[in-house]
GROMACS .gro file of C-alpha atoms in nm:
model
  268
    1MET     CA    1   0.000   0.000   0.000
    2LYS     CA    2   0.119   0.351  -0.084
    3ASN     CA    3   0.128   0.615   0.188
    4ILE     CA    4  -0.009   0.962   0.108
    5LEU     CA    5   0.012   1.269   0.331
    6THR     CA    6  -0.230   1.561   0.338
    7ILE     CA    7  -0.125   1.892   0.489
    8ALA     CA    8  -0.437   2.102   0.535
    9GLY     CA    9  -0.704   2.237   0.768
   10SER     CA   10  -0.966   2.041   0.960
   11ASP     CA   11  -1.335   2.071   0.866
   12SER     CA   12  -1.556   2.007   1.168
   13CYS     CA   13  -1.853   1.890   0.956
   14GLY     CA   14  -1.637   1.641   0.765
   15GLY     CA   15  -1.717   1.755   0.412
   16ALA     CA   16  -1.388   1.916   0.311
   17GLY     CA   17  -1.033   1.964   0.437
   18ILE     CA   18  -0.843   1.687   0.611
   19GLN     CA   19  -1.158   1.480   0.655
   20ALA     CA   20  -1.244   1.480   0.284
   21ASP     CA   21  -0.881   1.416   0.193
   22LEU     CA   22  -0.860   1.103   0.407
   23LYS     CA   23  -1.192   0.972   0.274
   24ALA     CA   24  -1.084   1.025  -0.086
   25MET     CA   25  -0.745   0.864  -0.027
   26SER     CA   26  -0.899   0.562   0.142
   27ALA     CA   27  -1.140   0.521  -0.148
   28GLN     CA   28  -0.842   0.497  -0.387
   29GLY     CA   29  -0.677   0.224  -0.181
   30VAL     CA   30  -0.392   0.425  -0.030
   31TYR     CA   31  -0.304   0.490   0.333
   32GLY     CA   32  -0.385   0.849   0.427
   33MET     CA   33  -0.194   1.050   0.687
   34SER     CA   34  -0.240   1.411   0.798
   35VAL     CA   35  -0.065   1.724   0.916
   36ILE     CA   36  -0.326   1.967   1.045
   37THR     CA   37  -0.248   2.336   0.992
   38ALA     CA   38  -0.566   2.494   1.129
   39ILE     CA   39  -0.895   2.403   1.290
   40THR     CA   40  -1.209   2.545   1.135
   41ALA     CA   41  -1.551   2.573   1.296
   42GLN     CA   42  -1.778   2.510   1.001
   43ASN     CA   43  -2.092   2.332   0.893
   44THR     CA   44  -2.285   2.304   0.569
   45GLN     CA   45  -2.382   2.670   0.593
   46GLY     CA   46  -2.035   2.817   0.613
   47VAL     CA   47  -1.709   2.874   0.798
   48PHE     CA   48  -1.757   3.057   1.127
   49ALA     CA   49  -1.411   3.059   1.284
   50VAL     CA   50  -1.053   2.950   1.218
   51GLU     CA   51  -0.781   2.882   1.472
   52GLU     CA   52  -0.432   2.832   1.333
   53LEU     CA   53  -0.191   2.585   1.490
   54SER     CA   54   0.154   2.694   1.601
   55LYS     CA   55   0.465   2.673   1.388
   56GLU     CA   56   0.612   2.424   1.637
   57ILE     CA   57   0.330   2.167   1.619
   58ILE     CA   58   0.302   2.192   1.239
   59GLU     CA   59   0.678   2.146   1.211
   60LYS     CA   60   0.674   1.850   1.451
   61GLN     CA   61   0.386   1.676   1.270
   62ILE     CA   62   0.582   1.690   0.944
   63GLU     CA   63   0.903   1.573   1.111
   64VAL     CA   64   0.760   1.267   1.287
   65ILE     CA   65   0.583   1.145   0.974
   66PHE     CA   66   0.884   1.167   0.746
   67GLU     CA   67   1.129   1.033   1.006
   68ASP     CA   68   0.923   0.716   1.048
   69ILE     CA   69   0.719   0.645   0.732
   70GLU     CA   70   0.793   0.641   0.361
   71VAL     CA   71   0.570   0.901   0.196
   72HIS     CA   72   0.477   0.839  -0.169
   73GLY     CA   73   0.289   1.164  -0.228
   74VAL     CA   74   0.184   1.486  -0.055
   75LYS     CA   75  -0.126   1.698  -0.102
   76VAL     CA   76  -0.122   2.052   0.038
   77GLY     CA   77  -0.451   2.228   0.102
   78MET     CA   78  -0.546   2.511   0.338
   79LEU     CA   79  -0.245   2.712   0.461
   80SER     CA   80  -0.395   3.031   0.598
   81SER     CA   81  -0.092   3.239   0.703
   82LYS     CA   82   0.255   3.324   0.582
   83TYR     CA   83   0.424   3.156   0.880
   84ILE     CA   84   0.232   2.834   0.810
   85ILE     CA   85   0.326   2.841   0.441
   86ASP     CA   86   0.692   2.909   0.528
   87THR     CA   87   0.693   2.625   0.782
   88VAL     CA   88   0.541   2.377   0.537
   89LEU     CA   89   0.775   2.488   0.256
   90GLU     CA   90   1.077   2.437   0.479
   91GLY     CA   91   0.960   2.088   0.576
   92LEU     CA   92   0.882   1.981   0.220
   93LYS     CA   93   1.224   2.096   0.102
   94LYS     CA   94   1.399   1.926   0.394
   95TYR     CA   95   1.247   1.587   0.317
   96LYS     CA   96   1.267   1.622  -0.063
   97VAL     CA   97   0.904   1.522  -0.116
   98LYS     CA   98   0.789   1.360  -0.436
   99ASN     CA   99   0.450   1.381  -0.608
  100LEU     CA  100   0.360   1.715  -0.450
  101VAL     CA  101   0.008   1.835  -0.537
  102ILE     CA  102  -0.087   2.184  -0.417
  103ASP     CA  103  -0.451   2.290  -0.399
  104PRO     CA  104  -0.426   2.668  -0.335
  105VAL     CA  105  -0.727   2.704  -0.106
  106MET     CA  106  -0.818   3.072  -0.075
  107ILE     CA  107  -1.189   3.127  -0.020
  108SER     CA  108  -1.459   2.891   0.108
  109LYS     CA  109  -1.782   2.840  -0.085
  110SER     CA  110  -1.952   3.061   0.172
  111GLY     CA  111  -1.705   3.343   0.104
  112TYR     CA  112  -1.478   3.308   0.409
  113ASN     CA  113  -1.114   3.403   0.346
  114LEU     CA  114  -0.911   3.089   0.417
  115LEU     CA  115  -0.587   3.250   0.302
  116ARG     CA  116  -0.478   3.586   0.438
  117PRO     CA  117  -0.423   3.832   0.148
  118GLU     CA  118  -0.071   3.911   0.267
  119ALA     CA  119   0.018   3.540   0.239
  120VAL     CA  120  -0.036   3.515  -0.138
  121GLU     CA  121   0.327   3.596  -0.222
  122ALA     CA  122   0.448   3.327   0.019
  123LEU     CA  123   0.208   3.081  -0.145
  124LYS     CA  124   0.366   3.155  -0.483
  125LYS     CA  125   0.703   3.039  -0.343
  126LEU     CA  126   0.546   2.713  -0.230
  127ILE     CA  127   0.386   2.670  -0.571
  128GLY     CA  128   0.735   2.690  -0.716
  129ILE     CA  129   0.822   2.341  -0.587
  130GLY     CA  130   0.492   2.174  -0.681
  131ASP     CA  131   0.455   1.887  -0.927
  132LEU     CA  132   0.090   1.980  -0.987
  133ILE     CA  133  -0.111   2.289  -0.886
  134THR     CA  134  -0.493   2.264  -0.893
  135PRO     CA  135  -0.653   2.611  -0.867
  136ASN     CA  136  -1.014   2.681  -0.956
  137VAL     CA  137  -1.089   2.983  -1.175
  138PRO     CA  138  -1.111   3.242  -0.892
  139GLU     CA  139  -0.784   3.114  -0.743
  140ALA     CA  140  -0.614   3.116  -1.084
  141GLU     CA  141  -0.727   3.476  -1.131
  142VAL     CA  142  -0.554   3.577  -0.807
  143LEU     CA  143  -0.236   3.383  -0.882
  144GLY     CA  144  -0.223   3.490  -1.246
  145GLU     CA  145  -0.327   3.848  -1.167
  146MET     CA  146  -0.583   3.849  -1.448
  147LYS     CA  147  -0.950   3.793  -1.523
  148ILE     CA  148  -1.053   3.461  -1.675
  149LYS     CA  149  -1.344   3.468  -1.918
  150ASN     CA  150  -1.272   3.175  -2.149
  151GLU     CA  151  -1.047   2.875  -2.210
  152ASP     CA  152  -0.771   3.087  -2.367
  153ASP     CA  153  -0.759   3.290  -2.045
  154MET     CA  154  -0.739   2.969  -1.842
  155ILE     CA  155  -0.439   2.859  -2.046
  156GLU     CA  156  -0.271   3.198  -2.010
  157ALA     CA  157  -0.322   3.195  -1.633
  158GLY     CA  158  -0.187   2.840  -1.619
  159ARG     CA  159   0.127   2.945  -1.804
  160LYS     CA  160   0.179   3.230  -1.559
  161ILE     CA  161   0.152   2.988  -1.267
  162GLN     CA  162   0.402   2.756  -1.435
  163LYS     CA  163   0.647   3.047  -1.453
  164MET     CA  164   0.646   3.044  -1.071
  165GLY     CA  165   0.818   2.706  -1.095
  166ALA     CA  166   0.525   2.464  -1.094
  167LYS     CA  167   0.573   2.168  -1.326
  168ASN     CA  168   0.207   2.109  -1.416
  169VAL     CA  169  -0.105   2.321  -1.362
  170LEU     CA  170  -0.465   2.201  -1.370
  171ILE     CA  171  -0.717   2.485  -1.378
  172LYS     CA  172  -1.062   2.366  -1.278
  173GLY     CA  173  -1.343   2.516  -1.483
  174GLY     CA  174  -1.638   2.432  -1.260
  175HIS     CA  175  -1.690   2.799  -1.164
  176ARG     CA  176  -1.754   2.897  -1.528
  177MET     CA  177  -2.115   2.906  -1.639
  178ASP     CA  178  -2.062   2.719  -1.967
  179SER     CA  179  -1.917   2.370  -2.009
  180PRO     CA  180  -1.717   2.275  -1.695
  181THR     CA  181  -1.389   2.199  -1.871
  182ASP     CA  182  -1.069   2.148  -1.670
  183ILE     CA  183  -0.745   2.234  -1.850
  184LEU     CA  184  -0.406   2.080  -1.776
  185MET     CA  185  -0.087   2.259  -1.875
  186THR     CA  186   0.186   1.995  -1.873
  187GLU     CA  187   0.554   2.021  -1.792
  188ASP     CA  188   0.644   1.956  -2.156
  189GLY     CA  189   0.424   2.237  -2.286
  190ARG     CA  190   0.110   2.049  -2.389
  191VAL     CA  191  -0.247   2.151  -2.317
  192VAL     CA  192  -0.489   1.873  -2.223
  193LYS     CA  193  -0.862   1.941  -2.185
  194TYR     CA  194  -1.094   1.734  -1.969
  195LYS     CA  195  -1.459   1.787  -2.053
  196GLY     CA  196  -1.686   1.756  -1.752
  197LYS     CA  197  -2.055   1.704  -1.686
  198ARG     CA  198  -2.256   1.946  -1.474
  199PHE     CA  199  -2.485   1.781  -1.219
  200GLU     CA  200  -2.798   1.949  -1.089
  201THR     CA  201  -2.711   1.953  -0.721
  202LYS     CA  202  -2.619   2.212  -0.459
  203ASN     CA  203  -2.422   1.952  -0.264
  204THR     CA  204  -2.064   2.012  -0.374
  205HIS     CA  205  -1.886   2.062  -0.041
  206GLY     CA  206  -1.531   1.926  -0.065
  207THR     CA  207  -1.498   1.893  -0.442
  208GLY     CA  208  -1.155   2.058  -0.467
  209CYS     CA  209  -1.012   1.870  -0.171
  210THR     CA  210  -1.147   1.541  -0.304
  211LEU     CA  211  -1.011   1.593  -0.656
  212SER     CA  212  -0.658   1.686  -0.547
  213SER     CA  213  -0.645   1.403  -0.293
  214THR     CA  214  -0.754   1.152  -0.554
  215ILE     CA  215  -0.497   1.278  -0.803
  216VAL     CA  216  -0.208   1.258  -0.555
  217SER     CA  217  -0.318   0.906  -0.461
  218TYR     CA  218  -0.271   0.790  -0.819
  219LEU     CA  219   0.054   0.981  -0.863
  220GLY     CA  220   0.177   0.794  -0.554
  221LYS     CA  221   0.075   0.469  -0.720
  222GLY     CA  222   0.291   0.551  -1.021
  223ASP     CA  223   0.044   0.697  -1.271
  224SER     CA  224   0.143   0.983  -1.498
  225VAL     CA  225  -0.002   1.328  -1.430
  226GLU     CA  226  -0.247   1.292  -1.720
  227GLU     CA  227  -0.362   0.950  -1.601
  228ALA     CA  228  -0.396   1.064  -1.241
  229VAL     CA  229  -0.599   1.371  -1.343
  230GLN     CA  230  -0.834   1.159  -1.552
  231LYS     CA  231  -0.891   0.918  -1.265
  232GLY     CA  232  -0.941   1.212  -1.033
  233LYS     CA  233  -1.201   1.356  -1.270
  234ASP     CA  234  -1.381   1.021  -1.293
  235TYR     CA  235  -1.393   0.988  -0.915
  236ILE     CA  236  -1.510   1.341  -0.838
  237SER     CA  237  -1.781   1.316  -1.104
  238LYS     CA  238  -1.916   1.002  -0.939
  239ALA     CA  239  -1.884   1.164  -0.595
  240ILE     CA  240  -2.083   1.470  -0.706
  241GLU     CA  241  -2.344   1.250  -0.871
  242ASN     CA  242  -2.380   1.068  -0.538
  243SER     CA  243  -2.365   1.377  -0.316
  244PHE     CA  244  -2.633   1.408  -0.052
  245ASP     CA  245  -2.820   1.647   0.175
  246LEU     CA  246  -2.669   1.711   0.517
  247GLY     CA  247  -2.769   1.991   0.750
  248HIS     CA  248  -2.935   2.300   0.608
  249GLY     CA  249  -2.676   2.412   0.353
  250VAL     CA  250  -2.432   2.269   0.099
  251GLY     CA  251  -2.402   1.895   0.153
  252PRO     CA  252  -2.091   1.681   0.092
  253VAL     CA  253  -1.992   1.475  -0.209
  254GLY     CA  254  -2.032   1.099  -0.169
  255HIS     CA  255  -1.721   0.893  -0.101
  256PHE     CA  256  -1.838   0.555   0.025
  257ILE     CA  257  -2.186   0.523  -0.122
  258GLU     CA  258  -2.153   0.152  -0.200
  259LEU     CA  259  -2.036   0.085   0.155
  260TYR     CA  260  -2.327   0.287   0.294
  261LYS     CA  261  -2.570   0.085   0.087
  262LYS     CA  262  -2.402  -0.240   0.194
  263ALA     CA  263  -2.439  -0.130   0.555
  264GLY     CA  264  -2.812  -0.093   0.505
  265VAL     CA  265  -2.828   0.286   0.488
  266ASP     CA  266  -3.137   0.407   0.301
  267TYR     CA  267  -2.927   0.629   0.079
  268GLU     CA  268  -3.189   0.685  -0.194
   0.00000   0.00000   0.00000
């Protein structure tokens, strides 16, 4: 079994963040591990508070994992402050991580700032060591310092992010109103488009976390970036199709639907 590490924030309602990462990794047949950077108080209706962990405990979590266990891939999610980003960057460089996927989490679906504005420049330095960066359109607009209106703009923004040092960039098109196409800019200069299907559901909590965690799982298993992205797309599409109502807001995507059904849960 391959061992995959997620470095991200905790989501108290279990739909996104560390919790979604571990579910997605388990569903791909890898062993998931975590370094928690912040604790969020959130539910399906939004994020209500964030408490960041100290530099010392983040540093120690990274150290004890890498000193004891072989890590075949790392996914980085919510890093809310410059000191957290700097701490994680230092640790990743120290242990020469492989298969590094960075999901540049900036704003929650409810509009809560999960990345301090002054930390964007530090995030760009972290992006510079990534094997794959997976921003959505709003995040790519911030990183690329431009507006994105069409696929040509997505490609241009992706190229700008690659100039920061990132090997591959996948810009997720789900925020665009037309066809939800994701576009991959590869290390060797190619552009690969992944056409998606839009599902009529409000329950999309954790989509970005789930996609990046699935992709890094397959990179850890030895797949190419293109193969891993395709498998990630297939999994997240099924997860959105099987998303479900929880609470009074945006429900989570479905990770273990077949297991739920097998356990006798009246999922339908």
